Tab-separated table of C-alpha atoms in Angstrom:
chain	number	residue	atom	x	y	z
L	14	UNK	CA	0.000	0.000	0.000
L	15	UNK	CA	1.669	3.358	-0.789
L	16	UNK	CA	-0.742	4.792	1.884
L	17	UNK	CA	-1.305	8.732	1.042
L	18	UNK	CA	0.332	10.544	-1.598
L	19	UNK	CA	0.247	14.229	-2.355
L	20	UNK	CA	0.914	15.330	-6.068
L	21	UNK	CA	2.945	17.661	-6.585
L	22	UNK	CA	6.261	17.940	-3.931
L	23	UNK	CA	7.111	21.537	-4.807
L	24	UNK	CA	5.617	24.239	-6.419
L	25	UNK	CA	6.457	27.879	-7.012
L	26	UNK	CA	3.377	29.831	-8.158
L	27	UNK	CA	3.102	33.951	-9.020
L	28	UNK	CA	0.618	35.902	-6.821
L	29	UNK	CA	-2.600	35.299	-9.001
L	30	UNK	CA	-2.222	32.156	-10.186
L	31	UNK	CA	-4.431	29.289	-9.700
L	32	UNK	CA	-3.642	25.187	-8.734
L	33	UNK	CA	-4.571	22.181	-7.670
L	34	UNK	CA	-2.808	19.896	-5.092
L	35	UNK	CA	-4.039	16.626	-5.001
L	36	UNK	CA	-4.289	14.120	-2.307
L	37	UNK	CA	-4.939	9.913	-2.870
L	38	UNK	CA	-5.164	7.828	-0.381
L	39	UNK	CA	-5.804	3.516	-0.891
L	40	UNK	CA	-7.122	2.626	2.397
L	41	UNK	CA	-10.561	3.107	2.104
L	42	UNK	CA	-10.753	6.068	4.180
L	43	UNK	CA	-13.815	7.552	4.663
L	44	UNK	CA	-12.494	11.226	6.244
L	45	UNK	CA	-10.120	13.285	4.367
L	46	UNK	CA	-8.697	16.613	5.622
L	47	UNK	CA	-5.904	19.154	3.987
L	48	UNK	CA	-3.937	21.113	6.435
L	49	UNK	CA	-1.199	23.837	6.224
L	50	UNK	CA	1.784	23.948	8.095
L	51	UNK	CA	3.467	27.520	9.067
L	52	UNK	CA	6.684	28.124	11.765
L	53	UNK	CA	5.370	27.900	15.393
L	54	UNK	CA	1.751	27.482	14.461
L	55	UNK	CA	1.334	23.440	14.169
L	56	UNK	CA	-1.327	22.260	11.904
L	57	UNK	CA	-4.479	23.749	10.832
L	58	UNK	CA	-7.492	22.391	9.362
L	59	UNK	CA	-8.539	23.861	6.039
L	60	UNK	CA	-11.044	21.663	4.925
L	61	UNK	CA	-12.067	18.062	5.588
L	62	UNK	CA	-14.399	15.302	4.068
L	63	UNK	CA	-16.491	12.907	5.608
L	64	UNK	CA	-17.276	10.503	3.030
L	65	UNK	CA	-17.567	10.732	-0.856
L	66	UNK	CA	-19.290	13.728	-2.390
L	67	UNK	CA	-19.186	15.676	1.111
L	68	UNK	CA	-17.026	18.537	2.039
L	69	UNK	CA	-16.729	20.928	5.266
L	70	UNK	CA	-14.886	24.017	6.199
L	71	UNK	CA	-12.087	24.021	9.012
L	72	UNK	CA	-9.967	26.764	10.645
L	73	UNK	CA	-8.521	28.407	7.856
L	74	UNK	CA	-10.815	27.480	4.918
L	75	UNK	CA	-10.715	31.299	2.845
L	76	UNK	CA	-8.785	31.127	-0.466
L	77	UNK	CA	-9.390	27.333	-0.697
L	78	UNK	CA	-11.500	25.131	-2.341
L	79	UNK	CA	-11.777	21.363	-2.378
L	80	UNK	CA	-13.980	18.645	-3.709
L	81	UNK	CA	-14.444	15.358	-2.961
L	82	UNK	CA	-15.526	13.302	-6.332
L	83	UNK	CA	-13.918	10.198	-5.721
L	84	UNK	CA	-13.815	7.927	-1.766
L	85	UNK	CA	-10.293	7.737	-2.878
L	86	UNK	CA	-9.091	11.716	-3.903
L	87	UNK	CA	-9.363	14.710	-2.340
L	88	UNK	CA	-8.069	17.603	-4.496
L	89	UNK	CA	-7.225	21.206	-2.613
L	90	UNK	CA	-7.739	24.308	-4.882
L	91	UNK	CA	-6.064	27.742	-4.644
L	92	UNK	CA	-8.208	29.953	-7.360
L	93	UNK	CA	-6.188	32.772	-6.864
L	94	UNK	CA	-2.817	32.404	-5.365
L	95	UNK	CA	-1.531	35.236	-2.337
L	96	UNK	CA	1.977	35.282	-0.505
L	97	UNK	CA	0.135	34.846	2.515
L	98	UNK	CA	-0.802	30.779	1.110
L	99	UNK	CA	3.038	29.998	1.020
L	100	UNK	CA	3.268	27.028	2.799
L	101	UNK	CA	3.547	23.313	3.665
L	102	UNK	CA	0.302	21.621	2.989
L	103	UNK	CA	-0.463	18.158	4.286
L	104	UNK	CA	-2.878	15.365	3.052
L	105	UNK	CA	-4.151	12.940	5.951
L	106	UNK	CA	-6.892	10.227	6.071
L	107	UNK	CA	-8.520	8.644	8.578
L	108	UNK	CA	-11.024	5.798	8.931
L	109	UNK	CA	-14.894	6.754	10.712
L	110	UNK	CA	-14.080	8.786	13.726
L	111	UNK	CA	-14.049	6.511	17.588
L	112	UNK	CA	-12.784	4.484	19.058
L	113	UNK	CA	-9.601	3.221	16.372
L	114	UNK	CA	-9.385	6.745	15.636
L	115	UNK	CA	-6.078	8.007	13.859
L	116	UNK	CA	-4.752	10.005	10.722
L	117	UNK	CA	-2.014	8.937	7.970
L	118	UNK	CA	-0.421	12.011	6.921
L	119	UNK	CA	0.948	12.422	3.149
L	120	UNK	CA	4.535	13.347	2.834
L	121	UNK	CA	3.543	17.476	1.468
L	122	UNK	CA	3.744	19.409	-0.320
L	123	UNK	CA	5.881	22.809	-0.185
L	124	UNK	CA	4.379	25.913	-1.978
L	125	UNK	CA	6.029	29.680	-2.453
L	126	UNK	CA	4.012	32.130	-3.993
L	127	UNK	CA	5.853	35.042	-4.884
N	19	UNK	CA	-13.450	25.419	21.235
N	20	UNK	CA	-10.603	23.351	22.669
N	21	UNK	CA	-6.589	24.473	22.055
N	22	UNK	CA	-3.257	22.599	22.646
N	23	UNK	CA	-0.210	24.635	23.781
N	24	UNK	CA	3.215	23.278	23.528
N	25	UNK	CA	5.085	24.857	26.086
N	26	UNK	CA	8.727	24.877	24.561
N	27	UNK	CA	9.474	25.559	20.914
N	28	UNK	CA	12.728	24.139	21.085
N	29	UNK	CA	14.460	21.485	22.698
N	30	UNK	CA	18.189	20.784	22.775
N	31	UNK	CA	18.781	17.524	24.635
N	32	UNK	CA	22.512	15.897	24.666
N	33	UNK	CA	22.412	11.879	23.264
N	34	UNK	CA	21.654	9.908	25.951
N	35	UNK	CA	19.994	12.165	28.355
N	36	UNK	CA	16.286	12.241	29.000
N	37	UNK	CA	14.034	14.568	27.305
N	38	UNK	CA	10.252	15.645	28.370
N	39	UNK	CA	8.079	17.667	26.245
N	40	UNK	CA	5.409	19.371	27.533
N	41	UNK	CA	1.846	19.677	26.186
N	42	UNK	CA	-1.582	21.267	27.976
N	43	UNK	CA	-4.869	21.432	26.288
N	44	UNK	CA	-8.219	23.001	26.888
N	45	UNK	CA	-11.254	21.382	26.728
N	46	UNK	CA	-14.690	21.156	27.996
N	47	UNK	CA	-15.273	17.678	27.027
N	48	UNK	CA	-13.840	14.219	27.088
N	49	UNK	CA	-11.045	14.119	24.475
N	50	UNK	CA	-8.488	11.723	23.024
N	51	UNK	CA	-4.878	13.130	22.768
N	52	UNK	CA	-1.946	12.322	20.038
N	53	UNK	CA	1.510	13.041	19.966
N	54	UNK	CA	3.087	12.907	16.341
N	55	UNK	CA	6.339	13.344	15.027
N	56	UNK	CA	7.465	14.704	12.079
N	57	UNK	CA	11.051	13.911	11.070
N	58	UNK	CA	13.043	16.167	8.322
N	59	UNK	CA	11.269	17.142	5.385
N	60	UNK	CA	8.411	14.127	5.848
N	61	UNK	CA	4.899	14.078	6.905
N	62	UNK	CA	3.843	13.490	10.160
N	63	UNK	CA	3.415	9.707	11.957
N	64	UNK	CA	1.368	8.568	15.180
N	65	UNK	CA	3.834	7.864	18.226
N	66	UNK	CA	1.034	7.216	20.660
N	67	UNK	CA	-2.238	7.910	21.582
N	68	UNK	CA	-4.306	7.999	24.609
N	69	UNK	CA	-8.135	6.643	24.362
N	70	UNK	CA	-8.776	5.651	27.585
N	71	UNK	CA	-7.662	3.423	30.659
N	72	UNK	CA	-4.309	3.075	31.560
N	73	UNK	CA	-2.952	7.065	31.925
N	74	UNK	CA	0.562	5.812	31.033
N	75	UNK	CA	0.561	5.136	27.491
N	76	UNK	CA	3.593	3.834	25.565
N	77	UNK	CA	4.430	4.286	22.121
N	78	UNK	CA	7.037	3.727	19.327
N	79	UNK	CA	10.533	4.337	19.752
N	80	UNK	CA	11.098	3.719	23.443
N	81	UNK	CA	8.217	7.393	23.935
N	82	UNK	CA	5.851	7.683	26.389
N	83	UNK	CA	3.118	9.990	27.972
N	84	UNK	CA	0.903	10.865	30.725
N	85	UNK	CA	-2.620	11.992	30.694
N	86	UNK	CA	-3.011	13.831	33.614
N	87	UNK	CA	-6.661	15.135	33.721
N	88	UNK	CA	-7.204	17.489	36.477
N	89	UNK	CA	-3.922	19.221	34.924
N	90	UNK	CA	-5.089	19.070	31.326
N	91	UNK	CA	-1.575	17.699	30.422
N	92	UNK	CA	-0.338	15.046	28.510
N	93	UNK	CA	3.809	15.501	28.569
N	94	UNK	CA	6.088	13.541	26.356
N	95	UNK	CA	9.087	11.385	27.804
N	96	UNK	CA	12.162	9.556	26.472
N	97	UNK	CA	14.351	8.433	29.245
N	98	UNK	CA	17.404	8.265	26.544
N	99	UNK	CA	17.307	10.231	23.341
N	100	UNK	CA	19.448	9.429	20.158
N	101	UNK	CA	20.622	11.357	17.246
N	102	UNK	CA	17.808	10.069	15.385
N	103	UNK	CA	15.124	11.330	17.765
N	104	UNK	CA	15.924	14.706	16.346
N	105	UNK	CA	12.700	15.917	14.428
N	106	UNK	CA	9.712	17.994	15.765
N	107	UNK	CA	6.980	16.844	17.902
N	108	UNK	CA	3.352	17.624	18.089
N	109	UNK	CA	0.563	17.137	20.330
N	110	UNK	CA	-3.206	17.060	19.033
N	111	UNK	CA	-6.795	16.670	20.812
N	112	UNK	CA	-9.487	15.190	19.386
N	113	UNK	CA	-13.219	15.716	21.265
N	114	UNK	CA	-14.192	12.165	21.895
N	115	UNK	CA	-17.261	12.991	19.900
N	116	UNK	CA	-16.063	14.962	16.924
N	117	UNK	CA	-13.721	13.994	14.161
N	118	UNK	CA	-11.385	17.027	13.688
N	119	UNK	CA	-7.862	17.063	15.298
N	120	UNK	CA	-6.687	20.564	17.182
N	121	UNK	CA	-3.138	20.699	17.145
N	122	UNK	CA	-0.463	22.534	19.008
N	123	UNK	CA	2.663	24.463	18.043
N	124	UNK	CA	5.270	21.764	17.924
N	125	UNK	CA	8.314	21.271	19.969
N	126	UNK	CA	11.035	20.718	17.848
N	127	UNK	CA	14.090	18.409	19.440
N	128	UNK	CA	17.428	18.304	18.553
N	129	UNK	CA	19.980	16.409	19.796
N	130	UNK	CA	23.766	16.825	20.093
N	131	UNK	CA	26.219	14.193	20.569
């Protein structure tokens, strides 16, 4: 199993721009979630999924966009890129919240808008 | 809402020598707590996690923690660190009911030889 994997490792995108980072997972996850990662400021939730088709708003969800078409992908979408988006973003996937509980992070990927 | 504080940004621990990192959360409900590490330039993996029962809870790589309720901590230990303990450390809360993680700052290790 490769477990999750983000596409792509790097990018370097002008102020303006748009992309899309996506996220696979092949564990049959049901909950998906996209985080960014900034100096001294841990994690934070962007969006999440809870199952195919379904998508929610986290901490820090303006900017972003994300869609859920397939159990399997969950694609992250900057429309229109700011300096204030550089950053690590991280992929994780979890099977239905309780009990056995935990998230498999993807390996990120590393943005600079300029 | 609940929050996770990290106490200590940075770490420098000699090989050898024990290391403790220090986590506190805030929450008004029952909650599970994490503490992942995330080595050089990878994503993050589980070291342990605390559900329930036993407050001592051991995990990979020789870690373990302490939920402490009526102090809302759940502190990190190593009672021997190597070189290849150096990476950063994070502590998360889940509410037992929800399905969102709240994480803290990160502690980031580094040990000398």
């Amino acid at each position: 199993n490769a477990g999750v994997t983000q596409t792509p490792k790097f990018r370097v995108l002008k102020t303006g721009q748009s992309m899309t980072l996506l996220c696979a997972q092949d564990m049959n996850h049901e909950y998906m979630y996209w985080y960014r990662q900034d100096p001294g400021m841990g994690l934070r939730l962007i969006h999440y999924s809870v199952g195919e088709g379904t998508t929610a708003k986290g901490e820090v969800p303006d900017g972003y966009n994300v869609s859920r078409l397939k159990k399997q992908n969950f694609l992250l979408g900057l429309e229109s890129a700011a300096p204030s988006q550089t950053s690590v973003y991280f992929c994780a996937s979890s099977e239905l919240a309780g009990v056995y509980y935990e998230q498999y992070f993807g390996p990120g990927t590393r943005l600079t808008v300029t | 809402a609940q929050s996770v504080t990290q106490l200590d940004s940075q770490v420098p621990v000699f090989e050898e020598a024990p290391v403790e990192l220090r986590c506190n959360y805030s929450s008004s409900v029952s909650v599970y707590l994490f503490w992942y590490v995330q080595y050089p330039n990878q994503g993050l993996q589980l070291l342990l996690k605390y559900l329930s029962g036993s407050t001592l809870v051991k995990g990979i790589n020789g870690f373990e923690a302490e939920f402490n309720k009526s102090q809302t901590s759940f502190h990190l230990r190593k009672p021997s660190v190597h070189i290849s303990d150096t990476a950063e450390y994070f502590c998360a809360v889940k509410e037992a009911a929800g399905n969102k993680l709240t994480f803290g700052g990160g502690t980031r290790v580094l040990v000398k030889p």
